[in-house]
Coordinates of C-alpha atoms and ligand atoms in Angstrom, one line a residue:
X1271 CA 8.0 -12.9 -17.2
X1272 CA 10.3 -12.3 -14.3
X1273 CA 13.2 -14.8 -14.4
X1274 CA 16.2 -15.1 -12.0
X1275 CA 18.5 -14.1 -14.9
X1276 CA 16.5 -10.9 -15.6
X1277 CA 16.5 -10.0 -11.9
X1278 CA 20.3 -10.5 -11.6
X1279 CA 20.9 -8.8 -14.9
X1280 CA 18.7 -5.9 -13.7
X1281 CA 20.6 -5.7 -10.4
X1282 CA 24.0 -5.7 -12.1
X1283 CA 23.0 -3.2 -14.8
X1284 CA 21.4 -1.0 -12.2
X1285 CA 24.6 -1.0 -10.2
X1286 CA 26.5 0.0 -13.3
X1287 CA 23.9 2.6 -14.2
X1288 CA 23.9 3.8 -10.7
X1289 CA 27.7 4.2 -10.8
X1290 CA 27.6 6.0 -14.1
X1291 CA 24.6 8.2 -13.1
X1292 CA 25.4 11.7 -11.7
X1293 CA 25.5 11.9 -7.9
X1294 CA 22.0 11.4 -6.5
X1295 CA 20.4 14.5 -4.9
X1296 CA 21.4 14.1 -1.3
X1297 CA 19.9 13.1 1.0
X1298 CA 17.8 10.3 -0.3
X1299 CA 14.2 10.1 0.8
X1300 CA 15.1 7.0 2.8
X1301 CA 17.9 8.7 4.6
X1302 CA 15.9 11.9 5.3
X1303 CA 13.0 9.7 6.6
X1304 CA 15.4 7.7 8.8
X1305 CA 16.8 10.8 10.4
X1306 CA 13.2 11.6 11.4
X1307 CA 12.6 8.1 12.8
X1308 CA 10.6 7.0 9.8
X1309 CA 10.7 4.2 7.3
X1310 CA 10.3 5.4 3.7
X1311 CA 9.6 3.4 0.6
X1312 CA 7.4 2.6 -2.3
X1313 CA 5.2 -0.2 -3.8
X1314 CA 7.1 -2.3 -6.4
X1315 CA 6.2 -4.4 -9.4
X1316 CA 8.0 -6.3 -12.1
X1317 CA 8.9 -3.0 -13.9
X1318 CA 11.4 -2.3 -11.1
X1319 CA 13.1 -5.6 -11.8
X1320 CA 13.0 -5.3 -15.6
X1321 CA 14.1 -1.6 -15.9
X1322 CA 17.6 -1.1 -14.4
X1323 CA 17.1 2.7 -14.2
X1324 CA 14.0 2.2 -12.2
X1325 CA 15.7 -0.4 -10.0
X1326 CA 18.4 2.2 -9.4
X1327 CA 15.8 4.7 -8.2
X1328 CA 14.5 2.2 -5.6
X1329 CA 18.0 1.3 -4.6
X1330 CA 18.8 5.0 -4.0
X1331 CA 15.5 6.3 -2.5
X1332 CA 13.7 3.5 -0.7
X1333 CA 14.3 1.6 2.5
X1334 CA 11.2 -0.6 2.3
X1335 CA 9.1 -1.9 -0.6
X1336 CA 5.5 -3.1 -0.8
X1337 CA 4.6 -5.8 -3.2
X1338 CA 2.0 -4.2 -5.5
X1339 CA 0.3 -7.2 -7.1
X1340 CA 2.7 -10.2 -6.6
X1341 CA 1.2 -11.3 -3.2
X1342 CA -2.4 -10.6 -4.0
X1343 CA -4.7 -13.6 -4.0
X1344 CA -5.7 -13.2 -7.7
X1345 CA -2.0 -13.1 -8.7
X1346 CA -0.9 -16.0 -6.5
X1347 CA -3.9 -18.2 -7.4
X1348 CA -4.7 -17.9 -11.1
X1349 CA -6.3 -21.4 -10.8
X1350 CA -7.6 -23.4 -7.7
X1351 CA -4.8 -25.9 -8.0
X1352 CA -1.7 -23.6 -8.5
X1353 CA 0.3 -21.0 -6.6
X1354 CA 2.2 -18.6 -8.8
X1355 CA 5.0 -17.5 -6.4
X1356 CA 7.5 -16.5 -9.1
X1357 CA 7.0 -12.8 -9.1
X1358 CA 6.9 -12.4 -5.3
X1359 CA 10.0 -14.6 -4.9
X1360 CA 11.8 -12.5 -7.4
X1361 CA 10.9 -9.3 -5.6
X1362 CA 11.9 -10.7 -2.2
X1363 CA 15.2 -11.9 -3.6
X1364 CA 16.0 -8.5 -5.2
X1365 CA 14.9 -6.6 -2.1
X1366 CA 17.0 -8.8 0.3
X1367 CA 20.0 -8.7 -2.1
X1368 CA 19.8 -4.9 -1.8
X1369 CA 19.2 -4.7 1.9
X1370 CA 15.6 -3.5 1.5
X1371 CA 12.7 -4.4 3.9
X1372 CA 9.5 -5.8 2.4
X1373 CA 5.8 -5.3 3.1
X1374 CA 3.5 -8.1 2.0
X1375 CA 0.3 -6.7 0.3
X1376 CA -2.2 -8.3 0.8
X1377 CA -3.3 -11.7 2.1
X1378 CA -7.0 -11.1 2.3
X1379 CA -9.0 -8.6 0.2
X1380 CA -12.7 -8.9 -0.9
X1381 CA -11.9 -7.1 -4.1
X1382 CA -10.3 -8.6 -7.3
X1383 CA -11.3 -12.1 -6.4
X1384 CA -10.7 -14.6 -9.3
X1385 CA -13.8 -16.1 -10.9
X1386 CA -13.1 -19.6 -9.7
X1387 CA -13.2 -18.4 -6.0
X1388 CA -16.5 -16.7 -6.5
X1389 CA -18.0 -20.0 -7.8
X1390 CA -17.2 -21.9 -4.6
X1391 CA -19.7 -22.6 -1.7
X1392 CA -19.3 -20.8 1.6
X1393 CA -17.7 -23.9 3.2
X1394 CA -15.3 -24.2 0.3
X1395 CA -14.3 -20.5 0.5
X1396 CA -13.5 -21.0 4.2
X1397 CA -11.3 -23.9 3.4
X1398 CA -9.5 -21.9 0.7
X1399 CA -9.2 -19.0 3.1
X1400 CA -7.4 -21.0 5.8
X1401 CA -5.2 -23.0 3.3
X1402 CA -4.2 -19.8 1.5
X1403 CA -3.1 -18.0 4.6
X1404 CA -1.3 -21.1 5.9
X1405 CA 0.6 -21.7 2.7
X1406 CA 1.6 -18.1 1.9
X1407 CA 2.3 -17.0 5.5
X1408 CA 4.5 -20.1 6.0
X1409 CA 6.4 -19.5 2.8
X1410 CA 7.4 -16.0 3.7
X1411 CA 7.6 -16.4 7.5
X1412 CA 10.5 -14.3 8.9
X1413 CA 11.1 -12.4 5.7
X1414 CA 8.6 -9.6 5.8
X1415 CA 8.7 -6.4 7.8
X1416 CA 4.9 -6.4 7.8
X1417 CA 1.8 -8.0 6.3
X1418 CA -1.3 -6.2 5.1
X1419 CA -3.3 -9.1 6.5
X1420 CA -6.6 -7.7 5.5
X1421 CA -7.1 -4.9 3.0
X1422 CA -10.0 -2.5 2.8
X1423 CA -12.6 -4.2 5.0
X1424 CA -15.1 -1.4 4.5
X1425 CA -16.9 0.0 1.5
X1426 CA -20.2 1.7 2.4
X1427 CA -21.2 1.7 -1.3
X1428 CA -21.8 -2.0 -1.1
X1429 CA -24.8 -1.2 1.0
X1430 CA -24.2 -3.9 3.6
X1431 CA -25.2 -3.2 7.3
X1432 CA -22.0 -2.1 9.1
X1433 CA -20.5 -0.6 5.9
X1434 CA -18.6 -3.8 5.1
X1435 CA -17.0 -4.4 1.7
X1436 CA -18.7 -7.3 0.0
X1437 CA -16.8 -10.2 -1.6
X1438 CA -16.2 -14.0 -1.2
X1439 CA -14.6 -13.8 2.2
X1440 CA -17.3 -11.6 3.7
X1441 CA -20.1 -13.6 2.0
X1442 CA -18.8 -16.8 3.5
X1443 CA -17.8 -15.7 7.0
X1444 CA -19.3 -12.3 7.7
X1445 CA -17.2 -9.8 9.7
X1446 CA -15.5 -12.6 11.5
X1447 CA -13.2 -13.2 8.6
X1448 CA -11.0 -10.3 9.8
X1449 CA -10.3 -11.7 13.2
X1450 CA -9.9 -15.2 11.7
X1451 CA -7.2 -13.9 9.3
X1452 CA -5.2 -12.1 11.9
X1453 CA -5.2 -15.0 14.3
X1454 CA -4.3 -17.5 11.6
X1455 CA -1.3 -15.5 10.3
X1456 CA -0.1 -14.8 13.9
X1457 CA 0.0 -18.6 14.6
X1458 CA 2.4 -19.0 11.7
X1459 CA 4.5 -15.8 11.5
X1460 CA 4.8 -13.5 14.5
X1461 CA 7.8 -11.7 13.2
X1462 CA 5.9 -9.6 10.6
X1463 CA 4.0 -6.7 12.0
X1464 CA 0.3 -7.6 11.3
X1465 CA -1.4 -4.6 9.7
X1466 CA -5.0 -3.8 8.9
X1467 CA -5.0 -1.5 5.8
X1468 CA -7.8 0.9 4.8
X1469 CA -8.4 3.6 2.2
X1470 CA -10.2 6.9 2.1
X1471 CA -9.6 7.9 5.8
X1472 CA -7.6 11.0 4.7
X1473 CA -10.6 12.9 3.1
X1474 CA -14.0 14.2 4.1
X1475 CA -16.0 12.7 1.2
X1476 CA -19.1 10.8 2.1
X1477 CA -17.2 7.5 2.2
X1478 CA -14.2 9.0 4.0
X1479 CA -16.4 10.3 6.8
X1480 CA -18.2 6.9 6.9
X1481 CA -15.1 4.7 6.9
X1482 CA -13.1 6.4 9.6
X1483 CA -15.5 5.5 12.5
X1484 CA -16.1 2.1 11.1
X1485 CA -12.4 1.4 11.0
X1486 CA -11.9 2.8 14.5
X1487 CA -14.7 0.6 15.9
X1488 CA -13.3 -2.5 14.2
X1489 CA -9.9 -1.9 15.6
X1490 CA -11.2 -1.3 19.1
X1491 CA -13.2 -4.6 18.9
X1492 CA -10.2 -6.5 17.6
X1493 CA -7.9 -5.2 20.4
X1494 CA -10.5 -5.7 23.1
X1495 CA -10.8 -9.3 21.9
X1496 CA -7.0 -9.8 22.1
X1497 CA -6.6 -10.2 18.4
X1498 CA -2.9 -9.9 17.4
X1499 CA -2.8 -6.6 15.6
X1500 CA 0.3 -4.4 15.4
X1501 CA -0.3 -1.6 12.9
X1502 CA -2.9 0.3 10.9
X1503 CA -2.3 1.1 7.3
X1504 CA -3.9 4.4 6.2
X1505 CA -3.4 4.3 2.4
X1506 CA -3.3 8.1 1.8
X1507 CA -4.2 8.2 -1.8
X1508 CA -4.9 11.9 -1.5
X1509 CA -7.8 13.3 -3.5
X1510 CA -7.6 17.1 -3.1
X1511 CA -10.8 17.4 -5.2
X1512 CA -12.6 16.4 -2.0
X1513 CA -12.7 18.4 1.3
X1514 CA -10.2 17.2 3.9
X1515 CA -8.8 18.3 7.2
X1516 CA -5.3 17.0 7.6
X1517 CA -5.1 18.1 11.3
X1518 CA -8.1 15.9 12.0
X1519 CA -6.4 13.1 10.1
X1520 CA -3.4 13.4 12.3
X1521 CA -5.6 13.2 15.4
X1522 CA -7.4 10.2 13.9
X1523 CA -4.0 8.4 13.5
X1524 CA -2.9 9.5 17.0
X1525 CA -5.9 7.6 18.4
X1526 CA -4.6 4.4 17.0
X1527 CA -1.2 5.2 18.6
X1528 CA -2.9 5.7 21.9
X1529 CA -4.0 2.1 21.7
X1530 CA -0.3 1.0 21.2
X1531 CA -0.5 0.6 17.4
X1532 CA 1.9 1.9 14.8
X1533 CA 0.4 3.8 11.9
X1534 CA 1.8 3.4 8.3
X1535 CA 0.9 5.7 5.4
X1536 CA 0.9 2.8 3.0
X1537 CA 0.0 4.0 -0.5
X1538 CA 0.8 7.7 -0.6
X1539 CA 0.2 9.6 -3.8
X1540 CA -1.6 12.9 -4.8
X1541 CA -4.4 12.7 -7.4
X1542 CA -3.9 15.8 -9.6
X1543 CA -7.1 15.5 -11.6
X1544 CA -8.5 18.8 -10.2
X1545 CA -5.3 20.9 -10.9
X1546 CA -4.4 22.9 -14.0
X1547 CA -3.0 21.2 -17.1
X1548 CA 0.2 23.3 -16.9
X1549 CA 2.8 20.9 -15.6
X1550 CA 4.8 23.4 -13.5
X1551 CA 1.6 24.7 -11.8
X1552 CA 0.3 21.2 -11.3
X1553 CA 3.5 19.9 -9.8
X1554 CA 3.6 22.9 -7.5
X1555 CA 0.0 22.2 -6.4
X1556 CA 0.8 18.5 -5.8
X1557 CA 3.8 19.5 -3.8
X1558 CA 1.8 21.9 -1.7
X1559 CA -0.8 19.3 -1.0
X1560 CA 1.8 16.7 -0.2
X1561 CA 3.6 19.0 2.3
X1562 CA 0.4 20.1 4.0
X1563 CA -0.7 16.5 4.5
X1564 CA 2.6 15.0 5.5
X1565 CA 3.6 17.8 7.9
X1566 CA 0.3 17.3 9.7
X1567 CA 0.3 13.5 9.6
X1568 CA 4.0 13.3 10.7
X1569 CA 3.2 15.4 13.7
X1570 CA 1.7 12.2 15.1
X1571 CA 4.5 10.1 16.6
X1572 CA 2.6 6.9 16.0
X1573 CA 3.1 7.4 12.3
X1574 CA 6.3 5.4 11.6
X1575 CA 6.3 4.8 7.8
X1576 CA 5.6 6.6 4.5
X1577 CA 5.2 4.5 1.4
X1578 CA 4.5 5.9 -2.0
X1579 CA 2.4 3.9 -4.4
X1580 CA 5.2 3.4 -7.0
X1581 CA 8.0 6.0 -7.2
X1582 CA 7.6 7.3 -10.7
X1583 CA 4.5 8.8 -12.5
X1584 CA 5.3 6.4 -15.4
X1585 CA 4.0 3.4 -13.4
X1586 CA 1.3 5.0 -11.3
X1587 CA -2.1 3.2 -11.1
X1588 CA -3.7 6.6 -11.6
X1589 CA -2.4 6.5 -15.2
X1590 CA -4.4 3.4 -15.9
X1591 CA -7.5 4.9 -14.3
X1592 CA -7.0 8.1 -16.4
X1593 CA -6.5 6.3 -19.7
X1594 CA -9.7 4.2 -19.0
X1595 CA -11.7 7.3 -18.2
X1596 CA -10.2 9.8 -20.7
X1597 CA -8.8 7.7 -23.6
X1598 CA -8.4 10.7 -25.8
X1599 CA -6.6 12.9 -23.3
X1600 CA -2.9 13.7 -23.9
X1601 CA -2.5 14.8 -20.3
X1602 CA -1.1 12.3 -17.9
X1603 CA -1.4 12.2 -14.0
X1604 CA 1.7 13.4 -12.1
X1605 CA 1.0 12.0 -8.5
X1606 CA 4.4 10.9 -7.4
X1607 CA 7.9 12.3 -6.3
X1608 CA 9.5 11.3 -9.7
X1609 CA 8.3 12.0 -13.2
X1610 CA 8.0 9.5 -16.0
X1611 CA 11.8 10.0 -16.8
X1612 CA 12.6 9.3 -13.1
X1613 CA 13.6 12.9 -12.5
X1614 CA 12.9 14.4 -9.1
X1615 CA 9.8 16.7 -8.9
X1616 CA 8.8 19.4 -6.4
X1617 CA 6.9 16.7 -4.5
X1618 CA 10.2 15.1 -3.5
X1619 CA 11.4 18.4 -2.0
X1620 CA 8.0 18.7 -0.2
X1621 CA 8.5 15.2 1.3
X1622 CA 12.1 16.1 2.4
X1623 CA 10.7 19.3 4.0
X1624 CA 8.0 17.3 5.9
X1625 CA 10.6 14.7 7.1
X1626 CA 12.8 17.6 8.2
X1627 CA 10.0 19.2 10.1
X1628 CA 9.3 15.9 11.9
X1629 CA 13.0 15.6 12.8
X1630 CA 13.1 19.2 14.1
X1631 CA 10.1 18.4 16.3
X1632 CA 12.3 15.8 18.0
X1633 CA 11.3 12.5 19.6
X1634 CA 7.7 12.5 20.7
X1635 CA 7.0 11.8 24.4
X1636 CA 6.3 8.1 24.6
X1637 CA 2.6 7.7 25.4
X1638 CA 1.6 4.7 27.4
X1639 CA -0.8 2.6 25.3
X1640 CA -4.3 2.4 26.9
Ligands
LIG919 O1 0.7 -6.9 -15.9 C1 -0.6 -7.2 -16.6 C2 -0.3 -7.1 -18.1 O2 0.6 -8.0 -18.5 C3 -1.7 -7.3 -18.8 O3 -1.5 -7.0 -20.2 C4 -2.7 -6.3 -18.2 C5 -4.1 -6.6 -18.8 O4 -5.0 -5.8 -18.1 O5 -2.8 -6.5 -16.8 C6 -1.6 -6.2 -16.1 O6 -1.8 -6.4 -14.8 C7 -2.4 -5.3 -14.1 C8 -1.7 -5.1 -12.8 O7 -2.3 -4.0 -12.0 C9 -0.2 -4.7 -13.0 O8 -0.1 -3.5 -13.6 C10 -3.9 -5.7 -13.7 O9 -4.6 -5.8 -14.9 C11 -4.5 -4.6 -12.8 O10 -5.8 -5.1 -12.3 C12 -3.6 -4.4 -11.6 O11 -4.2 -3.3 -10.9 C13 -3.6 -3.1 -9.6 C14 -4.8 -3.0 -8.6 O12 -4.4 -2.6 -7.3 C15 -5.6 -4.4 -8.5 O13 -4.7 -5.3 -8.0 C16 -2.8 -1.8 -9.6 O14 -1.6 -2.0 -10.3 C17 -2.5 -1.4 -8.1 O15 -1.9 -0.2 -8.1 C18 -3.8 -1.4 -7.3 O16 -3.4 -1.0 -6.0 C19 -4.5 -0.9 -5.0 C20 -4.0 -1.5 -3.7 O17 -3.8 -2.9 -3.9 C21 -5.1 -1.3 -2.7 N1 -5.4 0.1 -2.5 C22 -5.8 0.8 -3.7 C23 -4.7 0.6 -4.8 C24 -5.1 1.4 -6.1 O18 -6.2 0.8 -6.7

């Protein structure tokens, strides 16, 4: 359980640990990103508040943090009559105390809905939808850099016309839930950059190729309808086991920029399932994939942010997936810039190189939005 005492103790201990720790490898990822006109950070959970050494890594390397589960519906609303704001409040307090920006992830997602929500009628779901957005957006108004207002609207594998992701919000309101969410948040908090966040757009798997045009079409309809939308989040959970064309991804991102939107790489990590067991070879392959992708993506001036999905392999979601799928395996995924002992890996150098390439390319010509 996160308590104010544990957060403060963690921050104090981290400060001491940080002071005692050898000098950080300069520059930090955040500083190198800032020199290239980018915001850099990582998703954050309670482990970064409970573990002073991990808190120190965020303090040193990140400029912005994204709440991993603390602001998700199922975590905020364990029961119909209760909001559990403790974890999110602790993350915001710690971030603000350390001068970090915060991304709120995510107000509306058709996945991971609690059982009580799924039992409600369509009318009741609509009431909960509006009340949830009003309550949460009001509580954090003015404190967030950006909101993932809607996460992952599409999932063709749900076999719904239009490729929509199924779930309680879609079942109750159809595709209109997306516009309704953005308009409702904007009426409460217009300081946060309102972001539509989607997965899979970085690869040419069947679903990657299906989702890209669906997302582009939705964004065009929202903008043409005057819906308040500021940014597109492209999650960038790279899966090198699938075909991909990172130059085409950069062009895809640039098309959102041409409509006046910012583009955020919101959940960046590199799945290493398809690489060799040998750790040195695997880390090198992850770094090469990272540099190839980031160098291409950052050639698009609309891309303004890179956020890893956690900082250390120790807390990657891919470890949970791996353990579930291969319970007997002794190998562990290594998808992030820091290993399980918080030591820098070749991927961190690859990120620094991609940030430097963006900086060397200089400020992009400002394109007038369409
Ligand atoms: O912390 C509890 C632990 O106390 C409990 O014993 C355990 C029992 O299962 O659950 C733990 O909570 C887990 C939580 O992550 C914190 O680690 C939840 O079960 C688990 O469902 C939750 O998974 C998260 C998942 O989204 C669903 O919210 C992952 O951490 C998180 O990385 C993942 O992130 C998603 C993005 O939101 C959207 N894009 C894809 C990305 C990866 O799936």
